[in-house]
């Protein structure tokens, strides 16, 4: 299915490469939007959105640690849920969800039939380490994404 909108990681070679892959497949019939920290995302109401942030390099196993995006306001649940539905499409080994607002990421992933054994929810970043430790080895690519207030850098 051709998406209406492709949101990719702006200012990043991986993000550009992901958007380029969509463009090669779907061309100019898709609107492309660079996702940049601190810049509000476009309104996606009624659109089929492809979020292209994650490398698909098959040489690596992939893990995502995703925290609450605190800037989303009243539509927070909707956007977190939609992110979960997008993450479920990727061949991820583990999705670690951090923060109360982010619980709906797990709900979205489960709604798209993501295996529940691939999902972990923790209330704070202090509780990520035990779930992440088995993946701190060669051959695993880990993406951390969340608001600064979630403190994933801990």
mmCIF file of C-alpha atoms in Angstrom:
data_model
loop_
_atom_site.group_PDB
_atom_site.id
_atom_site.type_symbol
_atom_site.label_atom_id
_atom_site.label_comp_id
_atom_site.label_asym_id
_atom_site.label_seq_id
_atom_site.Cartn_x
_atom_site.Cartn_y
_atom_site.Cartn_z
ATOM 1 C CA UNK A 1 0.000 0.000 0.000
ATOM 2 C CA UNK A 2 1.282 3.470 -0.876
ATOM 3 C CA UNK A 3 1.231 5.833 2.125
ATOM 4 C CA UNK A 4 -0.135 9.371 1.893
ATOM 5 C CA UNK A 5 2.662 10.729 4.070
ATOM 6 C CA UNK A 6 6.196 9.561 4.876
ATOM 7 C CA UNK A 7 7.702 10.995 8.053
ATOM 8 C CA UNK A 8 11.422 10.331 8.188
ATOM 9 C CA UNK A 9 14.271 11.331 10.501
ATOM 10 C CA UNK A 10 15.274 14.758 9.200
ATOM 11 C CA UNK A 11 18.952 15.724 9.106
ATOM 12 C CA UNK A 12 20.080 12.098 9.288
ATOM 13 C CA UNK A 13 21.566 9.860 6.612
ATOM 14 C CA UNK A 14 19.500 6.854 7.757
ATOM 15 C CA UNK A 15 16.317 8.930 7.656
ATOM 16 C CA UNK A 16 17.112 10.257 4.193
ATOM 17 C CA UNK A 17 17.912 6.737 3.009
ATOM 18 C CA UNK A 18 14.597 5.454 4.353
ATOM 19 C CA UNK A 19 12.664 8.274 2.655
ATOM 20 C CA UNK A 20 14.595 7.659 -0.569
ATOM 21 C CA UNK A 21 13.574 3.986 -0.484
ATOM 22 C CA UNK A 22 9.913 5.039 -0.193
ATOM 23 C CA UNK A 23 10.398 7.539 -3.036
ATOM 24 C CA UNK A 24 11.987 4.866 -5.253
ATOM 25 C CA UNK A 25 8.968 2.619 -4.632
ATOM 26 C CA UNK A 26 6.140 5.199 -4.566
ATOM 27 C CA UNK A 27 7.547 8.359 -6.154
ATOM 28 C CA UNK A 28 6.005 11.787 -5.867
ATOM 29 C CA UNK A 29 2.494 10.609 -4.985
ATOM 30 C CA UNK A 30 3.659 10.572 -1.323
ATOM 31 C CA UNK A 31 4.187 13.708 0.766
ATOM 32 C CA UNK A 32 7.550 13.598 2.576
ATOM 33 C CA UNK A 33 8.070 15.282 5.944
ATOM 34 C CA UNK A 34 11.385 15.425 7.841
ATOM 35 C CA UNK A 35 10.779 14.734 11.517
ATOM 36 C CA UNK A 36 12.925 17.143 13.530
ATOM 37 C CA UNK A 37 13.216 17.434 17.317
ATOM 38 C CA UNK A 38 11.194 20.335 18.680
ATOM 39 C CA UNK A 39 9.121 20.785 15.510
ATOM 40 C CA UNK A 40 5.458 19.814 15.657
ATOM 41 C CA UNK A 41 4.528 16.876 13.430
ATOM 42 C CA UNK A 42 2.022 17.490 10.637
ATOM 43 C CA UNK A 43 -1.653 16.693 11.114
ATOM 44 C CA UNK A 44 -2.064 13.056 10.091
ATOM 45 C CA UNK A 45 -5.818 12.794 10.583
ATOM 46 C CA UNK A 46 -7.234 10.412 7.983
ATOM 47 C CA UNK A 47 -3.850 9.737 6.372
ATOM 48 C CA UNK A 48 -1.992 6.472 5.883
ATOM 49 C CA UNK A 49 1.381 7.339 7.406
ATOM 50 C CA UNK A 50 4.703 5.572 6.993
ATOM 51 C CA UNK A 51 7.169 6.488 9.752
ATOM 52 C CA UNK A 52 10.627 5.659 8.443
ATOM 53 C CA UNK A 53 13.055 6.030 11.313
ATOM 54 C CA UNK A 54 14.411 2.532 11.771
ATOM 55 C CA UNK A 55 17.219 1.021 9.774
ATOM 56 C CA UNK A 56 16.340 -2.249 8.083
ATOM 57 C CA UNK A 57 19.936 -3.454 7.905
ATOM 58 C CA UNK A 58 19.561 -7.237 8.071
ATOM 59 C CA UNK A 59 23.067 -7.682 9.498
ATOM 60 C CA UNK A 60 21.712 -6.574 12.868
ATOM 61 C CA UNK A 61 19.018 -7.604 15.288
ATOM 62 C CA UNK A 62 16.931 -4.543 16.161
ATOM 63 C CA UNK A 63 15.707 -3.295 19.521
ATOM 64 C CA UNK A 64 13.746 -0.103 20.156
ATOM 65 C CA UNK A 65 13.582 1.721 23.469
ATOM 66 C CA UNK A 66 10.805 4.263 23.062
ATOM 67 C CA UNK A 67 9.723 6.697 25.734
ATOM 68 C CA UNK A 68 6.739 8.945 26.159
ATOM 69 C CA UNK A 69 6.657 11.904 23.811
ATOM 70 C CA UNK A 70 5.549 14.511 26.295
ATOM 71 C CA UNK A 71 5.000 17.300 23.746
ATOM 72 C CA UNK A 72 2.006 15.681 22.020
ATOM 73 C CA UNK A 73 -0.700 17.286 24.164
ATOM 74 C CA UNK A 74 -4.336 16.210 24.054
ATOM 75 C CA UNK A 75 -3.811 13.813 21.136
ATOM 76 C CA UNK A 76 -0.987 12.011 22.929
ATOM 77 C CA UNK A 77 -2.833 8.694 23.186
ATOM 78 C CA UNK A 78 -3.653 8.692 19.458
ATOM 79 C CA UNK A 79 -0.093 9.453 18.338
ATOM 80 C CA UNK A 80 1.490 6.965 20.745
ATOM 81 C CA UNK A 81 -0.975 4.272 19.615
ATOM 82 C CA UNK A 82 -0.200 5.040 15.957
ATOM 83 C CA UNK A 83 3.525 4.734 16.661
ATOM 84 C CA UNK A 84 2.866 1.293 18.130
ATOM 85 C CA UNK A 85 1.045 0.209 14.974
ATOM 86 C CA UNK A 86 4.033 1.363 12.895
ATOM 87 C CA UNK A 87 6.603 -0.358 15.127
ATOM 88 C CA UNK A 88 4.676 -3.622 14.809
ATOM 89 C CA UNK A 89 5.453 -3.617 11.078
ATOM 90 C CA UNK A 90 9.209 -3.871 11.638
ATOM 91 C CA UNK A 91 11.122 -7.081 12.372
ATOM 92 C CA UNK A 92 12.096 -5.941 15.873
ATOM 93 C CA UNK A 93 13.447 -8.334 18.437
ATOM 94 C CA UNK A 94 12.244 -6.255 21.390
ATOM 95 C CA UNK A 95 10.240 -3.060 21.962
ATOM 96 C CA UNK A 96 10.822 -1.518 25.374
ATOM 97 C CA UNK A 97 8.204 1.146 26.126
ATOM 98 C CA UNK A 98 8.956 3.711 28.835
ATOM 99 C CA UNK A 99 6.512 5.998 30.637
ATOM 100 C CA UNK A 100 2.853 6.217 31.500
ATOM 101 C CA UNK A 101 1.928 8.232 28.386
ATOM 102 C CA UNK A 102 3.641 5.650 26.186
ATOM 103 C CA UNK A 103 1.548 2.667 27.303
ATOM 104 C CA UNK A 104 -0.602 3.128 24.225
ATOM 105 C CA UNK A 105 2.449 2.333 22.048
ATOM 106 C CA UNK A 106 2.180 -1.219 23.377
ATOM 107 C CA UNK A 107 -1.574 -1.196 22.753
ATOM 108 C CA UNK A 108 -1.029 -0.136 19.141
ATOM 109 C CA UNK A 109 1.591 -2.816 18.565
ATOM 110 C CA UNK A 110 -0.667 -5.518 20.019
ATOM 111 C CA UNK A 111 -3.562 -4.278 17.863
ATOM 112 C CA UNK A 112 -1.336 -4.989 14.829
ATOM 113 C CA UNK A 113 -0.685 -8.535 16.138
ATOM 114 C CA UNK A 114 2.842 -7.888 17.436
ATOM 115 C CA UNK A 115 3.891 -10.820 19.633
ATOM 116 C CA UNK A 116 3.432 -9.751 23.261
ATOM 117 C CA UNK A 117 6.721 -11.434 24.232
ATOM 118 C CA UNK A 118 8.491 -8.758 22.165
ATOM 119 C CA UNK A 119 6.924 -5.952 24.223
ATOM 120 C CA UNK A 120 7.931 -4.660 27.630
ATOM 121 C CA UNK A 121 6.454 -1.639 29.409
ATOM 122 C CA UNK A 122 8.246 0.051 32.289
ATOM 123 C CA UNK A 123 7.095 3.178 34.141
ATOM 124 C CA UNK A 124 10.504 4.948 34.227
ATOM 125 C CA UNK A 125 13.870 4.893 32.500
ATOM 126 C CA UNK A 126 15.416 3.563 35.711
ATOM 127 C CA UNK A 127 13.772 0.217 34.950
ATOM 128 C CA UNK A 128 15.010 -0.192 31.354
ATOM 129 C CA UNK A 129 18.464 -1.640 32.074
ATOM 130 C CA UNK A 130 17.464 -5.213 33.071
ATOM 131 C CA UNK A 131 15.374 -5.572 29.896
ATOM 132 C CA UNK A 132 18.066 -4.053 27.675
ATOM 133 C CA UNK A 133 21.092 -5.852 29.133
ATOM 134 C CA UNK A 134 20.702 -9.084 27.062
ATOM 135 C CA UNK A 135 20.915 -6.970 23.891
ATOM 136 C CA UNK A 136 24.115 -5.088 24.743
ATOM 137 C CA UNK A 137 26.183 -7.324 22.466
ATOM 138 C CA UNK A 138 27.688 -7.150 18.990
ATOM 139 C CA UNK A 139 25.173 -7.518 16.197
ATOM 140 C CA UNK A 140 22.326 -5.647 17.903
ATOM 141 C CA UNK A 141 21.263 -2.150 16.817
ATOM 142 C CA UNK A 142 19.348 -0.228 19.500
ATOM 143 C CA UNK A 143 17.272 2.891 18.803
ATOM 144 C CA UNK A 144 16.406 5.194 21.709
ATOM 145 C CA UNK A 145 13.608 7.707 21.098
ATOM 146 C CA UNK A 146 11.583 9.770 23.534
ATOM 147 C CA UNK A 147 11.198 13.198 25.071
ATOM 148 C CA UNK A 148 14.067 14.585 27.102
ATOM 149 C CA UNK A 149 11.792 14.513 30.153
ATOM 150 C CA UNK A 150 11.732 10.695 30.039
ATOM 151 C CA UNK A 151 15.535 10.647 30.458
ATOM 152 C CA UNK A 152 16.327 7.660 28.247
ATOM 153 C CA UNK A 153 19.975 8.706 28.324
ATOM 154 C CA UNK A 154 20.190 7.340 31.891
#
